[in-house]
mmCIF file of C-alpha atoms and ligand atoms in Angstrom:
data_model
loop_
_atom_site.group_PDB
_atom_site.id
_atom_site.type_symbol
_atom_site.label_atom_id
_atom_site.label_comp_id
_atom_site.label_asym_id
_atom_site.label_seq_id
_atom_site.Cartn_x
_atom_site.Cartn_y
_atom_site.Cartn_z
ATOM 1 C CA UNK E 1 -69.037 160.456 139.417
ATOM 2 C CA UNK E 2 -65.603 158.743 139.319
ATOM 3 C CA UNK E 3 -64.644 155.743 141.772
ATOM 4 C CA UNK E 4 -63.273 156.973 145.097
ATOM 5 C CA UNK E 5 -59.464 156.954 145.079
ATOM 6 C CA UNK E 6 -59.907 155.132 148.561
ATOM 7 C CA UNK E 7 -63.752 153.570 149.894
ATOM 8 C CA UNK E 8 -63.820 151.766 153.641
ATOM 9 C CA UNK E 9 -66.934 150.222 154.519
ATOM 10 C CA UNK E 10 -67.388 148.523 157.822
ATOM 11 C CA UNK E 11 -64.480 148.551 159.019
ATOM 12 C CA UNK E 12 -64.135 146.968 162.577
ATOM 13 C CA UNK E 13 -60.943 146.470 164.946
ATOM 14 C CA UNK E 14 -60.977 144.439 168.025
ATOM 15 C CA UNK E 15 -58.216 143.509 170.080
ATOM 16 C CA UNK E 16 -58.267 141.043 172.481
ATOM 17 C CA UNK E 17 -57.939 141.177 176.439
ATOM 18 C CA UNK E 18 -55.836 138.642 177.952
ATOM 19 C CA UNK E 19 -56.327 137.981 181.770
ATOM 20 C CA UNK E 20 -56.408 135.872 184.647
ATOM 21 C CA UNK E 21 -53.107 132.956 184.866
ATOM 22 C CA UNK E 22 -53.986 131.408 182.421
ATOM 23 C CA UNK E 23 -54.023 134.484 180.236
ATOM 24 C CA UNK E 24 -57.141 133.895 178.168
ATOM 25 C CA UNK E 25 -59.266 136.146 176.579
ATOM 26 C CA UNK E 26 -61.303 137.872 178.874
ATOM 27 C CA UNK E 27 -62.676 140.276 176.598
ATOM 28 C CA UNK E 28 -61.811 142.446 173.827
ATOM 29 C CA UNK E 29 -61.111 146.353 172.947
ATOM 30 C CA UNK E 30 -63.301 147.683 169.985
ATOM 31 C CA UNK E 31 -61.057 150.582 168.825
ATOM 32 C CA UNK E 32 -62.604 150.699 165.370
ATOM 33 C CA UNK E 33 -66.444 150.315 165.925
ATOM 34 C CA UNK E 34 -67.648 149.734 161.946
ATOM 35 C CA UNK E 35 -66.763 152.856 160.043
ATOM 36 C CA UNK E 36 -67.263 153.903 156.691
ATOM 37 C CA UNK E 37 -65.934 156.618 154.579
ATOM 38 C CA UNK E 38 -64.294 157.163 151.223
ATOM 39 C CA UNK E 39 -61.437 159.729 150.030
ATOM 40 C CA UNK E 40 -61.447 160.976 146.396
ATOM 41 C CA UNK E 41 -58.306 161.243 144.022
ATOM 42 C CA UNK E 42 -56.431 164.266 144.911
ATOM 43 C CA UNK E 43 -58.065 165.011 148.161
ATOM 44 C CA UNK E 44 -57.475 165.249 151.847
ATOM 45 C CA UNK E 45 -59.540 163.763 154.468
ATOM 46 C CA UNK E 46 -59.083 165.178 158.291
ATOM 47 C CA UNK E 47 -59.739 162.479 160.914
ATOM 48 C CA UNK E 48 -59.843 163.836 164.496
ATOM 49 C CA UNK E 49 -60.570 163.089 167.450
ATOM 50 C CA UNK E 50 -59.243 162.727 170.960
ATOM 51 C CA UNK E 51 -56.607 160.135 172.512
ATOM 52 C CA UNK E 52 -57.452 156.965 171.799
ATOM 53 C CA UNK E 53 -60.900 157.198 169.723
ATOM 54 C CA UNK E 54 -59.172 155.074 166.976
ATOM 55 C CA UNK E 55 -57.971 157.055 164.710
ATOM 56 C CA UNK E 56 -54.190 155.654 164.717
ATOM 57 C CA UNK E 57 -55.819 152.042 164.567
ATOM 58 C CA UNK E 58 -58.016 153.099 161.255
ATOM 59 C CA UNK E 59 -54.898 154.256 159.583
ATOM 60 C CA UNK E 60 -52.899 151.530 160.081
ATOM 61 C CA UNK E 61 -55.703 149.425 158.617
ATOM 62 C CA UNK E 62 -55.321 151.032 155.581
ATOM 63 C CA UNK E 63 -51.679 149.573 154.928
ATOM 64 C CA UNK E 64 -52.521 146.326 156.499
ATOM 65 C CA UNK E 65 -50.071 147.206 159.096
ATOM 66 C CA UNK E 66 -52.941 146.141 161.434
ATOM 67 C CA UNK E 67 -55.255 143.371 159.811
ATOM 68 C CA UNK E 68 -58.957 144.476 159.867
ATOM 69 C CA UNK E 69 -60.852 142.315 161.728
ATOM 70 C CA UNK E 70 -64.119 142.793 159.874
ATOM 71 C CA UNK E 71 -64.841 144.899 156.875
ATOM 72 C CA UNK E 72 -63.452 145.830 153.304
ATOM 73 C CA UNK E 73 -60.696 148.649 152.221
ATOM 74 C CA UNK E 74 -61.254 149.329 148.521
ATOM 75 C CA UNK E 75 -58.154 151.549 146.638
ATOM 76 C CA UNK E 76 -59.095 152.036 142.925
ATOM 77 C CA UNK E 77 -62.055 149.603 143.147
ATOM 78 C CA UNK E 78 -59.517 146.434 144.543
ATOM 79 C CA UNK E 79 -60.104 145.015 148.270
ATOM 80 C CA UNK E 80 -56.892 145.249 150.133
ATOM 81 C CA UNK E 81 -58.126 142.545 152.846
ATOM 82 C CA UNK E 82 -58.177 140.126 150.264
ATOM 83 C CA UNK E 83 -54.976 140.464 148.810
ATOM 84 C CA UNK E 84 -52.356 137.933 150.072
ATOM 85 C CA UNK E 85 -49.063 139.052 152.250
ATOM 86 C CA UNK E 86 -46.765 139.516 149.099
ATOM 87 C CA UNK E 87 -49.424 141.258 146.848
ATOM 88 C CA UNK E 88 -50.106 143.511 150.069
ATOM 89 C CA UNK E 89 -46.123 144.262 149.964
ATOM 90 C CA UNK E 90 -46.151 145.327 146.557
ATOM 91 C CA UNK E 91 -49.417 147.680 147.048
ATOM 92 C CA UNK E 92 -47.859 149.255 150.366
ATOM 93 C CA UNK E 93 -45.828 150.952 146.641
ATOM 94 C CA UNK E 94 -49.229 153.029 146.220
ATOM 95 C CA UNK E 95 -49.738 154.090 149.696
ATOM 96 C CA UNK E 96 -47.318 155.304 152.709
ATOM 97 C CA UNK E 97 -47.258 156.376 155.646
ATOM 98 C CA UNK E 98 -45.427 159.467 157.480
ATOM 99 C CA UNK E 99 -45.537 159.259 161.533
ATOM 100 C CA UNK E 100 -46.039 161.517 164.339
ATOM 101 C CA UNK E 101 -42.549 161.021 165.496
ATOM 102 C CA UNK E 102 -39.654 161.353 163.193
ATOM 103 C CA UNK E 103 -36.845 160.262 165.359
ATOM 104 C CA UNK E 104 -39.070 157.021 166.053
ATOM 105 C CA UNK E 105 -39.280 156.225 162.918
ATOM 106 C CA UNK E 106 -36.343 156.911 161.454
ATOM 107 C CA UNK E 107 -33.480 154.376 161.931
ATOM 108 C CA UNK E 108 -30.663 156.449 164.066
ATOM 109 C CA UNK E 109 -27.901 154.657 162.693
ATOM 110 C CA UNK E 110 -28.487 154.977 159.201
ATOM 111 C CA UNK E 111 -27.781 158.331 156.960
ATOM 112 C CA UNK E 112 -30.584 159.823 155.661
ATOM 113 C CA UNK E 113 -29.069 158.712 152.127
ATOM 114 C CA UNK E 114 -29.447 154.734 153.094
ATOM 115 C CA UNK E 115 -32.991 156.139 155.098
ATOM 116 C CA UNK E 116 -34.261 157.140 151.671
ATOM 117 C CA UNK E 117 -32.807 154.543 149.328
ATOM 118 C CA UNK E 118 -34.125 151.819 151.652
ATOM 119 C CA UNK E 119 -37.588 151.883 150.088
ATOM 120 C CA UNK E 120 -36.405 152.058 146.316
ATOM 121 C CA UNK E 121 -34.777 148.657 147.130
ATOM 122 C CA UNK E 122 -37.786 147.102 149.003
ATOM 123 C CA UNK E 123 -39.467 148.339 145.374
ATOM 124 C CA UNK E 124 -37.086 147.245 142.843
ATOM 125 C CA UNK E 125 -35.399 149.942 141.852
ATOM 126 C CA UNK E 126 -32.022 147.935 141.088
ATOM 127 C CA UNK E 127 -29.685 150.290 139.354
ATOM 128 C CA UNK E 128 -27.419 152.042 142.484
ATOM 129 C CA UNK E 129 -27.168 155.405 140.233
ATOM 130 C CA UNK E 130 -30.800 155.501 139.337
ATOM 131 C CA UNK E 131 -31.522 155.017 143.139
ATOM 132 C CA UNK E 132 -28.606 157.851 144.207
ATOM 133 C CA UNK E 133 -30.382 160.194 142.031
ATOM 134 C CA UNK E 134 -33.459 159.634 143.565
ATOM 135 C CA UNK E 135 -32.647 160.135 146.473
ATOM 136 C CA UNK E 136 -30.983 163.802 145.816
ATOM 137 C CA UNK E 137 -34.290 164.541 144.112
ATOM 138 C CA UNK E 138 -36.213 163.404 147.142
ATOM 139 C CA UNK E 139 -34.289 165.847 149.629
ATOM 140 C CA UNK E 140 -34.741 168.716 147.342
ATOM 141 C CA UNK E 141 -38.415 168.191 146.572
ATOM 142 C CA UNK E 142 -38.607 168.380 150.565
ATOM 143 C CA UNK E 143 -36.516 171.602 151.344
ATOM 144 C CA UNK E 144 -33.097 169.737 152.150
ATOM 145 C CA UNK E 145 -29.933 169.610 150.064
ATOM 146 C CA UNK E 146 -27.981 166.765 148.577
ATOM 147 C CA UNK E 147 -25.337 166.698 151.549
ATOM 148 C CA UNK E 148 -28.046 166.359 154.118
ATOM 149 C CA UNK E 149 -27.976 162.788 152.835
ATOM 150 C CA UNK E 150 -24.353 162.162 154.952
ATOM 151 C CA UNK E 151 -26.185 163.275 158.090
ATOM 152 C CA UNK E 152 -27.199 161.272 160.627
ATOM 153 C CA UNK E 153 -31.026 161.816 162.250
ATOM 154 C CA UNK E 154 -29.764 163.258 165.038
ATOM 155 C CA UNK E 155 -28.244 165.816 163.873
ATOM 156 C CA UNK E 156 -31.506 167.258 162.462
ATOM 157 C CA UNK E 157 -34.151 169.170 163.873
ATOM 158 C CA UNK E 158 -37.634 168.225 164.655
ATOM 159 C CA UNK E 159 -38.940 170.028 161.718
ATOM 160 C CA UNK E 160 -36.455 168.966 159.320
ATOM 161 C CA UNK E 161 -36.706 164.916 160.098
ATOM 162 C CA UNK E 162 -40.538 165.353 160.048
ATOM 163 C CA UNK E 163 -38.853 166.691 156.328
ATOM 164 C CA UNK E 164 -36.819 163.278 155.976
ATOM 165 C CA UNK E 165 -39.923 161.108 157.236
ATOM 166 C CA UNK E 166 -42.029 162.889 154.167
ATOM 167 C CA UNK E 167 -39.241 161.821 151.842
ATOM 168 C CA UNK E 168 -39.241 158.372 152.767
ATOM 169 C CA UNK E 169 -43.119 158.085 152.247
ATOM 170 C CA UNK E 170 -42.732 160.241 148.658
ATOM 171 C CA UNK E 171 -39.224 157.941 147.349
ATOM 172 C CA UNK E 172 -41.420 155.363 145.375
ATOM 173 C CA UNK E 173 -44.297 157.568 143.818
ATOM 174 C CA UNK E 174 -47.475 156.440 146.300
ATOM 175 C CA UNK E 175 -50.870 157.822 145.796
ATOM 176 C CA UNK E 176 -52.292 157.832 149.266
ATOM 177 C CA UNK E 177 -50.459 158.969 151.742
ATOM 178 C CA UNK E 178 -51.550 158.328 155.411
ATOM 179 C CA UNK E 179 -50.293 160.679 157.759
ATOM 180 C CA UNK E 180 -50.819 160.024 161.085
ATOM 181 C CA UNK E 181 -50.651 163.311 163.535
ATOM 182 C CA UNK E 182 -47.152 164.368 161.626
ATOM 183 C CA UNK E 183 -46.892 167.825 163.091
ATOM 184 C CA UNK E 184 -48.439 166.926 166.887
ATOM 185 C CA UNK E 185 -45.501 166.676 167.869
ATOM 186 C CA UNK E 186 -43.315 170.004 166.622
ATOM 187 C CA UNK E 187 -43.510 173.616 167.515
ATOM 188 C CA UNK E 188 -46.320 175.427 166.513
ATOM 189 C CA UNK E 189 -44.124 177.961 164.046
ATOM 190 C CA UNK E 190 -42.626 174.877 162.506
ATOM 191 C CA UNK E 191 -46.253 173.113 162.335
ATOM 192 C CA UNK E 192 -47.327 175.792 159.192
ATOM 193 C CA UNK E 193 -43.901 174.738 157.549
ATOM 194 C CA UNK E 194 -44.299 171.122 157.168
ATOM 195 C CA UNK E 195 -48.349 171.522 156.366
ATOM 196 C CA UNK E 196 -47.271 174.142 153.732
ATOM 197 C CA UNK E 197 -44.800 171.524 152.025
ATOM 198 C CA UNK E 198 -47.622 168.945 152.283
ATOM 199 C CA UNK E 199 -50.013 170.895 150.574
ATOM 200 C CA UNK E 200 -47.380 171.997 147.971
ATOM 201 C CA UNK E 201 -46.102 168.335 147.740
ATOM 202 C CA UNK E 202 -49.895 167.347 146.952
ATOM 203 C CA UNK E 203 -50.653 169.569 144.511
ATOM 204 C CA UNK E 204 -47.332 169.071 142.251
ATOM 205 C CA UNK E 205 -47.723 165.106 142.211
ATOM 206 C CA UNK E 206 -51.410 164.827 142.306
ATOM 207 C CA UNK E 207 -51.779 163.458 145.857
ATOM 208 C CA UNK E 208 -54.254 162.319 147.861
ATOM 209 C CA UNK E 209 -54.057 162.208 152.149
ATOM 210 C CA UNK E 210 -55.558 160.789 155.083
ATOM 211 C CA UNK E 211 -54.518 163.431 157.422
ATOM 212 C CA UNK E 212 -55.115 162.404 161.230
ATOM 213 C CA UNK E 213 -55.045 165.022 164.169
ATOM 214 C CA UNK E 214 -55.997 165.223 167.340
ATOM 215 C CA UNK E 215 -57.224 168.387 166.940
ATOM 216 C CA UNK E 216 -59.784 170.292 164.617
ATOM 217 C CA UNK E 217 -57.544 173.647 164.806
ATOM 218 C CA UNK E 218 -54.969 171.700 162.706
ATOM 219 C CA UNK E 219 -56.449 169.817 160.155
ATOM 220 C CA UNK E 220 -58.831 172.768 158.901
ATOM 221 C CA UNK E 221 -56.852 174.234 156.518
ATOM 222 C CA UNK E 222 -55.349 171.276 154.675
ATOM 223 C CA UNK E 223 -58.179 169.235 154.852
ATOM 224 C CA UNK E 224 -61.225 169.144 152.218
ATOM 225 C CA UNK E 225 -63.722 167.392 154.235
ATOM 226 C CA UNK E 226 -63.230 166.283 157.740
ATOM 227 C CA UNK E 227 -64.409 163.227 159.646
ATOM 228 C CA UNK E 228 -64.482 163.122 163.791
ATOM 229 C CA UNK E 229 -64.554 160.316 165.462
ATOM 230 C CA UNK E 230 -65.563 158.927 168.941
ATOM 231 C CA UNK E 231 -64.986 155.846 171.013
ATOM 232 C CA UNK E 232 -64.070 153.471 167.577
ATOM 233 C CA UNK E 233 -66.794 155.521 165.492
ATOM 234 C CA UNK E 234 -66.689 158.026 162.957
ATOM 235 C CA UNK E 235 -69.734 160.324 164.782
ATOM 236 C CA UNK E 236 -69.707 163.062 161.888
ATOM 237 C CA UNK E 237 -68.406 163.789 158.549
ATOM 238 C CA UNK E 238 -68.638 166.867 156.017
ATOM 239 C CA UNK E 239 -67.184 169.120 153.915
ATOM 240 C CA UNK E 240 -64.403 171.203 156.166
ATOM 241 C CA UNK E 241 -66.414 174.666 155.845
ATOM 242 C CA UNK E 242 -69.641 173.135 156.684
ATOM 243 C CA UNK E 243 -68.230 171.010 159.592
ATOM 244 C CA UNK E 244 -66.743 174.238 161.082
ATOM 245 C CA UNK E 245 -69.524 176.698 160.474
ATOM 246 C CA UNK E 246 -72.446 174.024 161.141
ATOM 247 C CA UNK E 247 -71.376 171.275 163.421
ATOM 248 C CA UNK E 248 -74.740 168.837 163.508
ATOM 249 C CA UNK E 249 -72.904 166.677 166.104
ATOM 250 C CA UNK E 250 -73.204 167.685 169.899
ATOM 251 C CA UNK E 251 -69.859 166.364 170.366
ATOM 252 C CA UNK E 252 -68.480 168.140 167.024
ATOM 253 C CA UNK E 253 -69.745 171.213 168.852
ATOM 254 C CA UNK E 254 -68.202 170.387 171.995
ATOM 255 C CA UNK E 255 -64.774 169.649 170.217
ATOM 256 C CA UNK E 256 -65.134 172.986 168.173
ATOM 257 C CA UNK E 257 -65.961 175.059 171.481
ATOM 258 C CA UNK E 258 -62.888 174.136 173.070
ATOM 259 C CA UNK E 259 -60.493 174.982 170.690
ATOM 260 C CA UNK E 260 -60.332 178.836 169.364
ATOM 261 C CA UNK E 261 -59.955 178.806 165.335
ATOM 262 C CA UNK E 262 -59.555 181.755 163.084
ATOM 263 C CA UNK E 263 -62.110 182.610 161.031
ATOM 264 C CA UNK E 264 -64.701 180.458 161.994
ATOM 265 C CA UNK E 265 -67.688 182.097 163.150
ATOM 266 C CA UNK E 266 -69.124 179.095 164.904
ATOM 267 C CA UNK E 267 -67.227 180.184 168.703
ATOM 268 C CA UNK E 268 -69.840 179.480 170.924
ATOM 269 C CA UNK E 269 -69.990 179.552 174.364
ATOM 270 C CA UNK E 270 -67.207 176.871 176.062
ATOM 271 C CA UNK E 271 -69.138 173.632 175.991
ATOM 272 C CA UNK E 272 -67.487 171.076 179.291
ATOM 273 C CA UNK E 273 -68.191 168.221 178.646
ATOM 274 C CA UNK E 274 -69.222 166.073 181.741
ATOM 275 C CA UNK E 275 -67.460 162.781 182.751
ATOM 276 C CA UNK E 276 -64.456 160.820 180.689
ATOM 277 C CA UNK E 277 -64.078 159.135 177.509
ATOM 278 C CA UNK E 278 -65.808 155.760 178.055
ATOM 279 C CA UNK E 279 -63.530 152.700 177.622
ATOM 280 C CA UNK E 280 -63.154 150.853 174.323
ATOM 281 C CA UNK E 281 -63.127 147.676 176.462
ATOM 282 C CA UNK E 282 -66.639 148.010 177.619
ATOM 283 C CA UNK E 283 -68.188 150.615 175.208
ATOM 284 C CA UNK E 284 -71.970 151.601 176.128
ATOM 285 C CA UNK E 285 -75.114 150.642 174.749
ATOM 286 C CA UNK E 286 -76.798 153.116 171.980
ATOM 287 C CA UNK E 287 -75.121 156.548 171.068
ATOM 288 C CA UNK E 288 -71.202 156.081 172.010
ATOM 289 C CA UNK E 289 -71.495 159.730 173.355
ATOM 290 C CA UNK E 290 -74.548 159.291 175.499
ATOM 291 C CA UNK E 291 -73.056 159.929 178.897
ATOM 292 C CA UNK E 292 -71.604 163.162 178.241
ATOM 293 C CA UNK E 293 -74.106 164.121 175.798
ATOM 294 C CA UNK E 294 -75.831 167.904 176.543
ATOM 295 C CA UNK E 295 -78.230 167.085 174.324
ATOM 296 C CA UNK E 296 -79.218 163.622 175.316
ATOM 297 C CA UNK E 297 -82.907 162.225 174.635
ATOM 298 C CA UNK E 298 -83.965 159.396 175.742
ATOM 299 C CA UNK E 299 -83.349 156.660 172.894
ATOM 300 C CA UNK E 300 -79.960 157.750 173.173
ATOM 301 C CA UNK E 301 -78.934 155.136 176.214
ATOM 302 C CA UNK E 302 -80.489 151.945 174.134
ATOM 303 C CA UNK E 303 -80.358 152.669 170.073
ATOM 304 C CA UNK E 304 -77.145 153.500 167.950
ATOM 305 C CA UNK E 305 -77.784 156.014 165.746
ATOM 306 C CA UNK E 306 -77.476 155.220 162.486
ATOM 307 C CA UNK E 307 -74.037 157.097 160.356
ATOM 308 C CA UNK E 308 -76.232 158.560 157.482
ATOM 309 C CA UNK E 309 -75.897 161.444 155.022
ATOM 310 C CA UNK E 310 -78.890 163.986 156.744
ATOM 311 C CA UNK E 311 -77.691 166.467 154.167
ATOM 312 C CA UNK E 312 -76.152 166.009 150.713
ATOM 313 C CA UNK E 313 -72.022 164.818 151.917
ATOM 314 C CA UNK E 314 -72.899 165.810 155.068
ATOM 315 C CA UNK E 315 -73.219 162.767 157.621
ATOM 316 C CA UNK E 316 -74.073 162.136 161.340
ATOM 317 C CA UNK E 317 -74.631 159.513 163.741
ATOM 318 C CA UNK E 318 -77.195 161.340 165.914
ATOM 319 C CA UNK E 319 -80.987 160.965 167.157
ATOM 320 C CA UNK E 320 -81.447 164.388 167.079
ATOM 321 C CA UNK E 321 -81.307 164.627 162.592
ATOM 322 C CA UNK E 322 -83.962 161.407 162.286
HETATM 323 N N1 ATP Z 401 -52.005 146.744 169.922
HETATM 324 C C1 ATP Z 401 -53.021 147.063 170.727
HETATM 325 N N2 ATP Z 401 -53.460 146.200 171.674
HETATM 326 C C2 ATP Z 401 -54.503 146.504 172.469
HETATM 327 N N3 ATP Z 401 -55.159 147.669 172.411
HETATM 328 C C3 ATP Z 401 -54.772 148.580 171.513
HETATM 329 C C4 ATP Z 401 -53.677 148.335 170.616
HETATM 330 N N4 ATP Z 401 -53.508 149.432 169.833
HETATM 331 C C5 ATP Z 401 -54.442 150.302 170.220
HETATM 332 N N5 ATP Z 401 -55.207 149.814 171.226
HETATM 333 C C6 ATP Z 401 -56.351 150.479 171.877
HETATM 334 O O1 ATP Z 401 -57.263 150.828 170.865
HETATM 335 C C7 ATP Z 401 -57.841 152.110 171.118
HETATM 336 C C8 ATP Z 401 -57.576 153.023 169.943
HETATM 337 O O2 ATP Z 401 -56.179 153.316 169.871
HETATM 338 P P1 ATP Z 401 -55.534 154.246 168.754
HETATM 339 O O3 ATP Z 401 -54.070 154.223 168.942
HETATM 340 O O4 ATP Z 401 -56.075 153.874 167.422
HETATM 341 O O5 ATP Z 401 -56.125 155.679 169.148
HETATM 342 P P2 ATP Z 401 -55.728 157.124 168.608
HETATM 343 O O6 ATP Z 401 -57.022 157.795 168.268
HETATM 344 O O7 ATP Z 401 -54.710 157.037 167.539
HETATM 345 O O8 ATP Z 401 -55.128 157.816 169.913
HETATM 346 P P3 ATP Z 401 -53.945 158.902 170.064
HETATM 347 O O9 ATP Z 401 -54.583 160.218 169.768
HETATM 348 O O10 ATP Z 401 -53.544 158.782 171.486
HETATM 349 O O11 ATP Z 401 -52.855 158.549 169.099
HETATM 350 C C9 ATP Z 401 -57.233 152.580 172.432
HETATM 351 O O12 ATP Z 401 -58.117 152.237 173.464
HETATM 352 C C10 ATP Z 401 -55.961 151.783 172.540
HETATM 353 O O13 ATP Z 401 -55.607 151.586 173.881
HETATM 354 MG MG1 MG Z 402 -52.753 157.765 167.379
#
């Protein structure tokens, strides 16, 4: 077996809860509850879940965008957390990021040109030709043409800057690419368009993707394995065909009954799940998913189930598989 391209173990996230006058702590939000997982070289890993389970926090993590507050982030066998500031910079070379929203993250008053030269400067690349040619490369290798690069991001649609955002992660050769929820926020017809060129993009320069979504629909056909997560944990993980035709999760099978997928023969009965998300802030004792749970027993409410493989890649955090 080689060396994951990427390995997280225990990774943990708290933020803290100021209050009162004298603003103090007063307590603290776990979004990222101690999760584990690893993606290999050339792969794509599907995170989902729903609004706030953590899943923006996790990826963010992986660039050090947001420092970990416990736990270890392992790309070819070195720990990011260790690394100091400038030796983070340098690494942030190997993996990018591409955003939900385009026109967010793309600075409005720059042309796409400076948009997609910026990075070759934060990486060295000195020479202004080498750079110029670069960048016409880039906007090809994403659908565009060369004079796109005069534009402004305005003058672009929704599809097309998603385009420009996948350019700016790709201008200085990364291997991971984290790509948090970048079609959520595009029309569905244009959503096939920009996952096609992702998958094409990944297999012509070997690439390897932590693809976040909110939902499962999405993420099935680009992703090779797929983890869900709930309330800061990862609850399940598994190989995308055996997550979608044999959930072992109650809430995997909850998330899969509400949303209608082609060609998956696991369409069960609508399962409504009672009450809401529980907050971060004061997450419950045992299972995370306890609560809502159709399938709760009773060591549910006081013991955590344990994240372990019950069959060989597949994992679950569930009483029910002990
Ligand atoms: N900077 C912050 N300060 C305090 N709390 C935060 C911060 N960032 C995120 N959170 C909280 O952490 C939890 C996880 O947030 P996160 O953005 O990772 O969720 P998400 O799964 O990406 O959600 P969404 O699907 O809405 O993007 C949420 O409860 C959120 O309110
Ligand atoms: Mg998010």
């Amino acid at each position: 077996m080689t060396e994951p391209l990427l390995k997280v173990t225990n990774l943990k996230k708290s933020f803290p809860i100021h209050g009162g006058l004298l603003g103090r702590q007063v307590g603290e939000v776990k979004a990222v509850n101690d999760i584990s997982f690893f993606i290999n070289k050339g792969e794509t890993l599907g995170l989902v879940g729903e609004s706030g389970c953590g899943k923006s926090t996790t990826g963010r993590m992986l660039l050090r965008l947001l420092e970990p507050t416990e736990g270890q982030i392992f790309f070819e066998g070195q720990d990011l957390t260790k690394l100091s500031n400038s030796d983070m910079r340098k690494m942030r070379k190997e993996i990018q990021m591409v955003f939900q929203d385009p026109f967010a993250s793309l600075n409005p008053r720059h042309t796409v040109e400076k948009i997609l030269e910026e990075p070759l400067i934060v990486h060295g690349v000195k020479d202004k030709a080498a750079r110029k040619k670069r960048v016409k490369e880039l906007l090809e290798t994403v659908g565009l043409n060369s004079y796109h690069g005069k534009r402004y991001p305005h003058q672009f649609s929704g599809g097309q800057r998603q385009r420009i955002g996948i350019a700016r992660a790709l201008a200085v050769h990364p291997k991971l690419i984290v790509a948090d929820e970048p079609v959520s926020a595009l029309d569905v017809s244009i959503q096939a368009q920009v996952l096609n060129l992702m998958q094409d993009l990944q297999k012509e320069f070997g690439l390897t993707y932590l693809f976040i979504a909110h939902d499962l629909g999405v993420v099935r056909h680009i992703s090779d394995r797929v983890g869900v997560m709930y309330l800061g944990h990862i609850v399940e993980l598994a190989d995308s065909e055996t997550l979608y035709e044999s959930p072992k999760h109650p809430y995997t099978e909850a998330l899969l009954s509400a949303v209608p997928i082609p060609d998956v023969d696991y369409q069960k009965e609508r399962i409504i799940l009672q009450g809401d998300v529980p907050s971060p802030a004061n997450p419950p004792a045992g299972c995370p998913f306890h609560a809502r749970c159709p399938k709760v027993m009773e060591q549910c409410a006081s013991i955590r189930p344990e994240f372990k493989e019950v069959e060989p890649g597949h994992y679950a955090a569930c009483h029910l598989y002990e």
